[in-house]
CSV table of C-alpha atoms and ligand atoms in Angstrom, one decimal:
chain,number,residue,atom,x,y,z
A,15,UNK,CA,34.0,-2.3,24.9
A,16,UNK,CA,35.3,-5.7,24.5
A,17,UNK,CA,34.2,-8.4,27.5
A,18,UNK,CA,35.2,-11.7,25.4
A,19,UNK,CA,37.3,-12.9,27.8
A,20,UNK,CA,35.2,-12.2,31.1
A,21,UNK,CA,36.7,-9.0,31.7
A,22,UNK,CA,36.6,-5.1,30.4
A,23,UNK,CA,39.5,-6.0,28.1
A,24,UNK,CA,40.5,-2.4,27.6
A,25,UNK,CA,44.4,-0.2,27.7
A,26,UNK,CA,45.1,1.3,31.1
A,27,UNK,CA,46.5,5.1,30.8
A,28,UNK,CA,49.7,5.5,31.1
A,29,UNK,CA,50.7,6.5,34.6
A,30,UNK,CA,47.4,6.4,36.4
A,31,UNK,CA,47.3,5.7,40.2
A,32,UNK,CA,45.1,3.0,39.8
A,33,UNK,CA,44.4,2.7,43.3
A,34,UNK,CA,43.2,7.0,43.7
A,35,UNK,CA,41.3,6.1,40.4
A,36,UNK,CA,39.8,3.4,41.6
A,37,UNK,CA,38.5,5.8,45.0
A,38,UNK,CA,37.3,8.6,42.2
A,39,UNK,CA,35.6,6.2,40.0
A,40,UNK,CA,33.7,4.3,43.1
A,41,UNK,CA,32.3,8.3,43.9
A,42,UNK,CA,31.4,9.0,40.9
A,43,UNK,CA,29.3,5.8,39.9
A,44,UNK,CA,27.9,5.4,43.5
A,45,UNK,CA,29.3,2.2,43.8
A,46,UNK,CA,30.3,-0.1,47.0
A,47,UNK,CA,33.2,-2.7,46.5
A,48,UNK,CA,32.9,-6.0,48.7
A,49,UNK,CA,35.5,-8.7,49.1
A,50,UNK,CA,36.1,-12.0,49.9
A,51,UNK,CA,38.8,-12.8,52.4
A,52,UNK,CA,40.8,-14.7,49.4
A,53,UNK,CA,41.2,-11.6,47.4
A,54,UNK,CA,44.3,-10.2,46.9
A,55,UNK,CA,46.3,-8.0,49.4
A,56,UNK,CA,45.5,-5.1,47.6
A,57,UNK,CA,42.1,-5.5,46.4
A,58,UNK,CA,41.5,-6.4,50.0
A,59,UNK,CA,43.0,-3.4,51.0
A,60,UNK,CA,41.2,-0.9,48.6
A,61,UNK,CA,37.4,-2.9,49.6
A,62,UNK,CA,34.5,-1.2,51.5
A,63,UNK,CA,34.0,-4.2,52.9
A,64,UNK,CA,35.9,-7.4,53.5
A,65,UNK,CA,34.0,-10.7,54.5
A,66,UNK,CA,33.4,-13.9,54.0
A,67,UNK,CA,30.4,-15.4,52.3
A,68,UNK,CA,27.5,-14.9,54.8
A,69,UNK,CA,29.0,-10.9,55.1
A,70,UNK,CA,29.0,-10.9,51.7
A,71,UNK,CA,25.4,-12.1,50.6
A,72,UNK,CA,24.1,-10.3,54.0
A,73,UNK,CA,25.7,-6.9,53.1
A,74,UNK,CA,24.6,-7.3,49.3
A,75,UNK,CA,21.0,-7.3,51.0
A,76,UNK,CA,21.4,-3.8,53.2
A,77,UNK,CA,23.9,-1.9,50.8
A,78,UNK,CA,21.8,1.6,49.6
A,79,UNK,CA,24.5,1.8,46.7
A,80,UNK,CA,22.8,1.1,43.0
A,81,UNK,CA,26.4,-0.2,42.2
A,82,UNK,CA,28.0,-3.3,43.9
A,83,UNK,CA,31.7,-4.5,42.6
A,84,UNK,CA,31.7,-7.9,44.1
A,85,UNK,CA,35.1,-8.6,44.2
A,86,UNK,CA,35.2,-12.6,45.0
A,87,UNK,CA,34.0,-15.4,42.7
A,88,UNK,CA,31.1,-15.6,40.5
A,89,UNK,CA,28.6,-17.1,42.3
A,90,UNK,CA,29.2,-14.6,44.9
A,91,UNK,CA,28.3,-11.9,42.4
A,92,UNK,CA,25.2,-14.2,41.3
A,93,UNK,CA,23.8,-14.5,45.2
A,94,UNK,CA,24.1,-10.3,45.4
A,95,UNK,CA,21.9,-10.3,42.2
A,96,UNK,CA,19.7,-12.4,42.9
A,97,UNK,CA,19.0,-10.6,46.5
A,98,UNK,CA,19.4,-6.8,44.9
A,99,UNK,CA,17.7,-7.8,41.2
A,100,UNK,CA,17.5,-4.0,41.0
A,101,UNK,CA,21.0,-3.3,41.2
A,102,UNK,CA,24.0,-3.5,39.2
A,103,UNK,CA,25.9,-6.6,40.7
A,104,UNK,CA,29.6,-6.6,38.5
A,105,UNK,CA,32.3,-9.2,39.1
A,106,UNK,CA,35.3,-7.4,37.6
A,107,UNK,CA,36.1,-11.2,35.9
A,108,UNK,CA,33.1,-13.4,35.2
A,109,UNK,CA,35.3,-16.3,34.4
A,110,UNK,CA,36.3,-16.8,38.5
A,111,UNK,CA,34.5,-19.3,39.0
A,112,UNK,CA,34.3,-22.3,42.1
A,113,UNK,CA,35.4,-25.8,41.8
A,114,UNK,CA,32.8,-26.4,44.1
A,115,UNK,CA,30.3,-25.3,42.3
A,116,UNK,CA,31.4,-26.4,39.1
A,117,UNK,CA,31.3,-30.1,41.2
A,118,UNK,CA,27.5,-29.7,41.2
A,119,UNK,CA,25.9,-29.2,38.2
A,120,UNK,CA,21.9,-28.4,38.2
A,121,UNK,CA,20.9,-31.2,35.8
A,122,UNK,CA,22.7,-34.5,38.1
A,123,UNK,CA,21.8,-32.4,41.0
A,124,UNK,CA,17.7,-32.4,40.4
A,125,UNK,CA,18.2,-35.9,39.2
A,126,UNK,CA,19.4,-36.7,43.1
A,127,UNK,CA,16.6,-34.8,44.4
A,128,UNK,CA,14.7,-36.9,42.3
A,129,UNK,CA,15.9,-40.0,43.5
A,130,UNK,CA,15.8,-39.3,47.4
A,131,UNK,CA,12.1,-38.2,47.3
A,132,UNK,CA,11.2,-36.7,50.8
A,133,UNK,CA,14.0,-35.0,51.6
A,134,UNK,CA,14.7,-31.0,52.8
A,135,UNK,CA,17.8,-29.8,50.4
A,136,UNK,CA,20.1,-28.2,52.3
A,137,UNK,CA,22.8,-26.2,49.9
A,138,UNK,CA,26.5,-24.7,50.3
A,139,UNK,CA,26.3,-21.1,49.3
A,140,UNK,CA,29.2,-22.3,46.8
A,141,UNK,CA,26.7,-23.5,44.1
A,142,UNK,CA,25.1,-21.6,41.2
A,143,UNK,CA,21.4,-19.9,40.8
A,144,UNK,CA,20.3,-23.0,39.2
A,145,UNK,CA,21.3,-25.2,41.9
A,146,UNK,CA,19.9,-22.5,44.7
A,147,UNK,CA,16.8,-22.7,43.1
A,148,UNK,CA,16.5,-26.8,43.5
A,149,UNK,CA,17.5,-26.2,47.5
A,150,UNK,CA,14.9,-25.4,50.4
A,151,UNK,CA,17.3,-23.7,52.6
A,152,UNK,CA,20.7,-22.1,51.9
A,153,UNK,CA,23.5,-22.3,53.9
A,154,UNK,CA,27.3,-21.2,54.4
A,155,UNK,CA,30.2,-22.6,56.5
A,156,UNK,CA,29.1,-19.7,59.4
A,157,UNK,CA,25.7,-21.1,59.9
A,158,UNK,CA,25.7,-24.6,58.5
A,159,UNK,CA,25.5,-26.2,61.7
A,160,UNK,CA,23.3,-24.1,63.3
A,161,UNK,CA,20.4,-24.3,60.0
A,162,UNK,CA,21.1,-28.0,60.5
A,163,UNK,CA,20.0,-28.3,64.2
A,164,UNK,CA,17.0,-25.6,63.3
A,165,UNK,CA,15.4,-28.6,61.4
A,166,UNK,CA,13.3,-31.1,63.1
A,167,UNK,CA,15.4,-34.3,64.3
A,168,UNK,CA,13.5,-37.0,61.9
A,169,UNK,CA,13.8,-34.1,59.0
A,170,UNK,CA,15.3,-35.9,55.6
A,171,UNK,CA,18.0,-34.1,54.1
A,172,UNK,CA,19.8,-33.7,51.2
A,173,UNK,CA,23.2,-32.1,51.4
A,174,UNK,CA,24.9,-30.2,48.6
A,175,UNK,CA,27.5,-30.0,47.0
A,176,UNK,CA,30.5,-30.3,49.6
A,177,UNK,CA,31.1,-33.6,51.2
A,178,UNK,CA,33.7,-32.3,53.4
A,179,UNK,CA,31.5,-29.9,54.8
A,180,UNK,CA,28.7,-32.2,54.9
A,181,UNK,CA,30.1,-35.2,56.7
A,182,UNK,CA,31.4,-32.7,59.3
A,183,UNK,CA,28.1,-31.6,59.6
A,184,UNK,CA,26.8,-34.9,60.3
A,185,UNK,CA,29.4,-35.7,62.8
A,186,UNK,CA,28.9,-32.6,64.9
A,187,UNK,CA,24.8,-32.8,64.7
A,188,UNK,CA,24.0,-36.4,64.7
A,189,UNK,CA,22.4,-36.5,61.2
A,190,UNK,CA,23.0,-38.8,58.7
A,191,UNK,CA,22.2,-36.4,55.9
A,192,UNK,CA,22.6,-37.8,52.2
A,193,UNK,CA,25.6,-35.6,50.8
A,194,UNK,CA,26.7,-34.7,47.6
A,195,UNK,CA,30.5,-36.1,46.3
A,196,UNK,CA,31.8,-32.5,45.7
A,197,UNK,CA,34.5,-30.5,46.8
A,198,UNK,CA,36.8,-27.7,46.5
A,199,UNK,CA,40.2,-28.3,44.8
A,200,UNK,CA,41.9,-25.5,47.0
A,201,UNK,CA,40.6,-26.9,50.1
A,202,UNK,CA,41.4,-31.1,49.8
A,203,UNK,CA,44.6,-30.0,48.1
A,204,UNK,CA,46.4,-29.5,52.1
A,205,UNK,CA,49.5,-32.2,52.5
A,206,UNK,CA,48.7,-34.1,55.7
A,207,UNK,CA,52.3,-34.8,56.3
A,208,UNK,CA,53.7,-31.6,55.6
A,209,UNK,CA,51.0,-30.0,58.0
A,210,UNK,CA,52.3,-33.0,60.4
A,211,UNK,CA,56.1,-32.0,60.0
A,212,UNK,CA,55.2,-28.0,60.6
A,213,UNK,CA,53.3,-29.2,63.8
A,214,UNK,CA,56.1,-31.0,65.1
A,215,UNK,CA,58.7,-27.9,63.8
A,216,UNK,CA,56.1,-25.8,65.8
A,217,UNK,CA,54.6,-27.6,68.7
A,218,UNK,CA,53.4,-24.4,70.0
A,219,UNK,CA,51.1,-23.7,67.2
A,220,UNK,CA,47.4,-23.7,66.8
A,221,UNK,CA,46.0,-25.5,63.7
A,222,UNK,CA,43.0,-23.5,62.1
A,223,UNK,CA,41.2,-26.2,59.7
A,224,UNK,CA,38.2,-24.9,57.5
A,225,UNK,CA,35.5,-27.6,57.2
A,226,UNK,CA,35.4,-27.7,53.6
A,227,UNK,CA,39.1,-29.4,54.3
A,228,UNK,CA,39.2,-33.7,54.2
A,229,UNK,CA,38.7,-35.3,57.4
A,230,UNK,CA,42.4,-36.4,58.2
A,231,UNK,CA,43.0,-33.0,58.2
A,232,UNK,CA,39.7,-31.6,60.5
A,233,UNK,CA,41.0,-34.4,63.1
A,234,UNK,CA,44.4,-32.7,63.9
A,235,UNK,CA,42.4,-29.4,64.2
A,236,UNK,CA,42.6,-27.3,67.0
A,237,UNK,CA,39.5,-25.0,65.7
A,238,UNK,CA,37.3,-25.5,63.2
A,239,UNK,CA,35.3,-23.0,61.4
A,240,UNK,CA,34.4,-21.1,58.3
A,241,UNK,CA,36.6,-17.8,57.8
A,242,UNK,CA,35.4,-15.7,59.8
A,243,UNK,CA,35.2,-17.8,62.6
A,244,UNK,CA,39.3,-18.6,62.0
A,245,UNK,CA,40.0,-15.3,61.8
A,246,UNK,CA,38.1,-14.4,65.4
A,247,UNK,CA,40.0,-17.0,67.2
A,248,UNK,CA,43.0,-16.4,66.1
A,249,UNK,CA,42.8,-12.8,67.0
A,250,UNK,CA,40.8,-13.6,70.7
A,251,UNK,CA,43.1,-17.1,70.9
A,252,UNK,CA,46.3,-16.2,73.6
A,253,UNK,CA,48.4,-18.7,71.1
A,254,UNK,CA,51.5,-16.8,69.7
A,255,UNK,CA,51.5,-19.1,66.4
A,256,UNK,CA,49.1,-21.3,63.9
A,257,UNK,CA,49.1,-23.2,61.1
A,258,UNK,CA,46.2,-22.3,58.5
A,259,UNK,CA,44.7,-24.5,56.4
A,260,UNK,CA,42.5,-22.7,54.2
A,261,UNK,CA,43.3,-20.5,51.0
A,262,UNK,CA,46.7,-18.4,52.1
A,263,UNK,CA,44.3,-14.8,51.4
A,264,UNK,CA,42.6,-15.1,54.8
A,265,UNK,CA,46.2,-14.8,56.6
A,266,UNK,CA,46.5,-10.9,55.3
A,267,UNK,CA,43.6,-10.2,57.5
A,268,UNK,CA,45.2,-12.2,60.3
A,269,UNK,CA,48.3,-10.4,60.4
A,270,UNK,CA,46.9,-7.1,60.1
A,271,UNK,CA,44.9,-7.5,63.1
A,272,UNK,CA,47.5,-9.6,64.9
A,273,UNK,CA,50.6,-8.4,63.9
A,274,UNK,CA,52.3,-9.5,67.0
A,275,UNK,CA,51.4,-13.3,66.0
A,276,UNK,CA,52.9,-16.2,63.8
A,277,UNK,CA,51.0,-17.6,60.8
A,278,UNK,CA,52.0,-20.4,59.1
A,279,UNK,CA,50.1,-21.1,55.8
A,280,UNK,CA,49.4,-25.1,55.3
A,281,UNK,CA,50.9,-25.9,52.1
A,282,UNK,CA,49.6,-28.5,49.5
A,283,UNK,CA,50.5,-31.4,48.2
A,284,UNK,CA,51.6,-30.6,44.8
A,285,UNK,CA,55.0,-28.8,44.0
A,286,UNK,CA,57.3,-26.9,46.3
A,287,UNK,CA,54.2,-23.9,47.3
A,288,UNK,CA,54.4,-23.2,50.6
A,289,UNK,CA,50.8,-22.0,50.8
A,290,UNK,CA,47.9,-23.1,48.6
A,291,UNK,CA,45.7,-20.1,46.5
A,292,UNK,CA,42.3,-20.2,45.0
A,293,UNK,CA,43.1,-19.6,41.2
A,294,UNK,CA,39.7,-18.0,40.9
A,295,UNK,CA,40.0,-15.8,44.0
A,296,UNK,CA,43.3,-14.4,42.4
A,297,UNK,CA,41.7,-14.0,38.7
A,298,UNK,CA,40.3,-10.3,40.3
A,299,UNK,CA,43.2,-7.7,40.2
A,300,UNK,CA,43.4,-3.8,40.6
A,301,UNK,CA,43.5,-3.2,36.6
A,302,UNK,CA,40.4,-5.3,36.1
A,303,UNK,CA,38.7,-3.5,39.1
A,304,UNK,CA,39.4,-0.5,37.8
A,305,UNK,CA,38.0,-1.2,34.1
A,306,UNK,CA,35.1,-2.6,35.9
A,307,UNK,CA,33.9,0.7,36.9
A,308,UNK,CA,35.3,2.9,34.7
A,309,UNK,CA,33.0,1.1,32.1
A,310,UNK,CA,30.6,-0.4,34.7
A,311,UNK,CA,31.0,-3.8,33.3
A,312,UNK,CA,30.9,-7.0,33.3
A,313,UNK,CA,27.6,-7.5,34.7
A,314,UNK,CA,26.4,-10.3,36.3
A,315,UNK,CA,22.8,-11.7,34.8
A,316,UNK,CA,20.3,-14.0,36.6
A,317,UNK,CA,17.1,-15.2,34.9
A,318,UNK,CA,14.1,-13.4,36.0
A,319,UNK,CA,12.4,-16.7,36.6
A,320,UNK,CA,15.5,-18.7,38.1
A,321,UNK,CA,16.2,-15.4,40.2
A,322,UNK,CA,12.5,-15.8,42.2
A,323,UNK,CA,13.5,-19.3,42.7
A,324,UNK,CA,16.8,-18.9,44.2
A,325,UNK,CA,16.0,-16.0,46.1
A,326,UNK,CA,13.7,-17.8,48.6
A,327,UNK,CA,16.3,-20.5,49.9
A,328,UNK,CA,18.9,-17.4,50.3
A,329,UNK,CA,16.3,-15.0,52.4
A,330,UNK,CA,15.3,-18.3,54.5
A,331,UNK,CA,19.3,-18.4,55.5
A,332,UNK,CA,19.5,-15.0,56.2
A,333,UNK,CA,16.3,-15.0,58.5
A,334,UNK,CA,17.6,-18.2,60.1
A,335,UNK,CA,20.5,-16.9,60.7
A,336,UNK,CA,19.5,-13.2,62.3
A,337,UNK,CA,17.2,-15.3,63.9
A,338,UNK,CA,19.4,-17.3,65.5
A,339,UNK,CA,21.8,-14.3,66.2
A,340,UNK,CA,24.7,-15.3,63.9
A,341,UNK,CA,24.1,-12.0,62.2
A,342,UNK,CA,22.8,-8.7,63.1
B,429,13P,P1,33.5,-19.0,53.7
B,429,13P,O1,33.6,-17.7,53.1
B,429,13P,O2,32.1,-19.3,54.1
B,429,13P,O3,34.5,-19.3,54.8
B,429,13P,O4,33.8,-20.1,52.5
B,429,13P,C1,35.1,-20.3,52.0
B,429,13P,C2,35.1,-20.4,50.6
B,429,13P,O5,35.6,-21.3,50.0
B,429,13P,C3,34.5,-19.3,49.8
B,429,13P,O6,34.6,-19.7,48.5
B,430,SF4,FE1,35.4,-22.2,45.2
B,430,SF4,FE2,37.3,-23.3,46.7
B,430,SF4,FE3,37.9,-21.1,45.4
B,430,SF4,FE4,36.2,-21.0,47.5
B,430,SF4,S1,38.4,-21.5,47.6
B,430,SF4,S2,35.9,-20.1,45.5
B,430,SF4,S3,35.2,-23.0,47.3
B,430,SF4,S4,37.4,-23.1,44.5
């Protein structure tokens, strides 16, 4: 079997259904398939489960399958690992990766820890093992704030990697935490203007603004909030129409449970898109799924040592946040 390129490179029978083989083969190797929210229509439709990251990392914790299929990026696959060492954690293509986490990596990352001695490091889930296992406490856009404010008031803190995120974070608590320059290309790609002219084209429309998105952009926002959140208002919201600005995946969900509603991806700045995609998101498709467990492979690897590093900063988050009743 030939995983050179990040995926089960193998031939697909002729005229198989992939999506009934897909169902048989999930049976028969006592698998679970999770995605993210940005996955495709169809890999969204054929998940167990559909969530975004803090579903994702807390349902890689309670699943009683040996097999996860992680369906989302790579660090995702690396955070179900690292909680479930035991299991077999596959991402059907190991080369989705994260801009965001590419923008922080370990080496410059300790070296900043290094530099602001004192401080509690505070990190996006959208970083790699190696970076989880520099950071005190874990967070994701659903519970960011709240981990913030759980820390005492004169607490130093680092902030890593997303500055977007992180200066929101410090706007809405108060802190002046140190932040790390990085960011997601997907979600400071959105055209200001163009979000601007659609307002004014639609002056009945809610704008749903994810915080990893630039400022200009979180100060025309009518709600902001990780995925999930966006996805709850929009369906408890009594608006007809919004604008979205966050990866165009997210809207599927939206219009399945509010069909009766408008939803207006934000588009970016480059070309003549009208919505804006994560590449890496779309790298999973239903022919690499299905390879995936036909051959159980790739599999995602975390160092032993690395593993018991990162795992304390992730189970902190998830205590935080049943805790603090964010989960369940
Ligand atoms: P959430 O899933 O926390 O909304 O984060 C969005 C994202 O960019 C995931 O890669
Ligand atoms: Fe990473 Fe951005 Fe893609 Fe999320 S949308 S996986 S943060 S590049």
């Amino acid at each position: 079997m030939n995983v050179d390129k990040g995926y089960v490179d193998a031939p697909i029978p002729e005229g198989v259904d992939l999506k009934e083989e897909i169902k048989r083969l999930k049976k028969e190797k006592h698998a679970v398939i999770m995605a993210h929210y940005y996955q495709r229509e169809e890999i969204q439709e054929i998940a167990d489960y559909i969530g975004d990251s803090l579903a994702l990392a807390q349902l890689a914790a309670k699943v009683e399958e040996p097999v996860i299929i992680l369906c989302g990026v790579h660090f995702m696959g690396e955070t179900a690992k690292i909680l479930c060492p035991e299991k077999t954690v596959i991402v059907p293509d190991l080369s989705a990766g994260c801009s965001l986490a590419d923008s922080c990596p370990a080496d410059d990352f300790k070296q900043f820890i290094k530099e602001n001695p004192g401080h509690t490091v505070v990190s996006y889930v959208n970083t790699t093992a190696a970076v989880k296992a520099l950071t005190d406490v874990v967070v994701t856009s659903s519970n960011a704030k709240q981990i913030v404010d759980s820390l005492p008031k004169d607490e130093k803190i680092i902030f890593g990697p997303d500055r977007n995120l992180g200066n929101y974070i410090n706007s809405i608590t108060g802190r002046s935490m140190k932040v790390w320059d990085g960011a997601c290309h997907v979600h400071e790609q959105f055209s200001i203007e163009k979000i601007m002219k659609l307002k004014e084209e639609n002056e009945d429309a809610k704008v749903l603004v994810h915080p990893e998105c630039p400022k200009p952009i979180r100060l025309i926002a009518d709600k902001i909030g990780s995925t999930q959140a966006l996805l709850n208002y929009a369906i408890e919201n009594e608006s007809k129409k919004f604008i979205v600005c966050t990866e165009s995946g997210i809207l599927f969900q939206m219009q399945k449970q509010c069909p009766e509603k408008t939803f207006i991806p934000a588009p970016p700045e480059d070309g003549t898109c009208a919505c804006n995609e994560c590449n890496f998101m779309k790298m999973i498709t239903l022919e690499k799924l299905y390879n995936s467990l036909k051959y159980l492979a790739p599999e995602i690897e975390v160092d032993e040592k690395l593993a018991k590093k990162a795992i304390k900063p992730v189970k902190r988050m998830l205590k935080i946040s049943k805790d603090l009743g964010i989960i369940k």
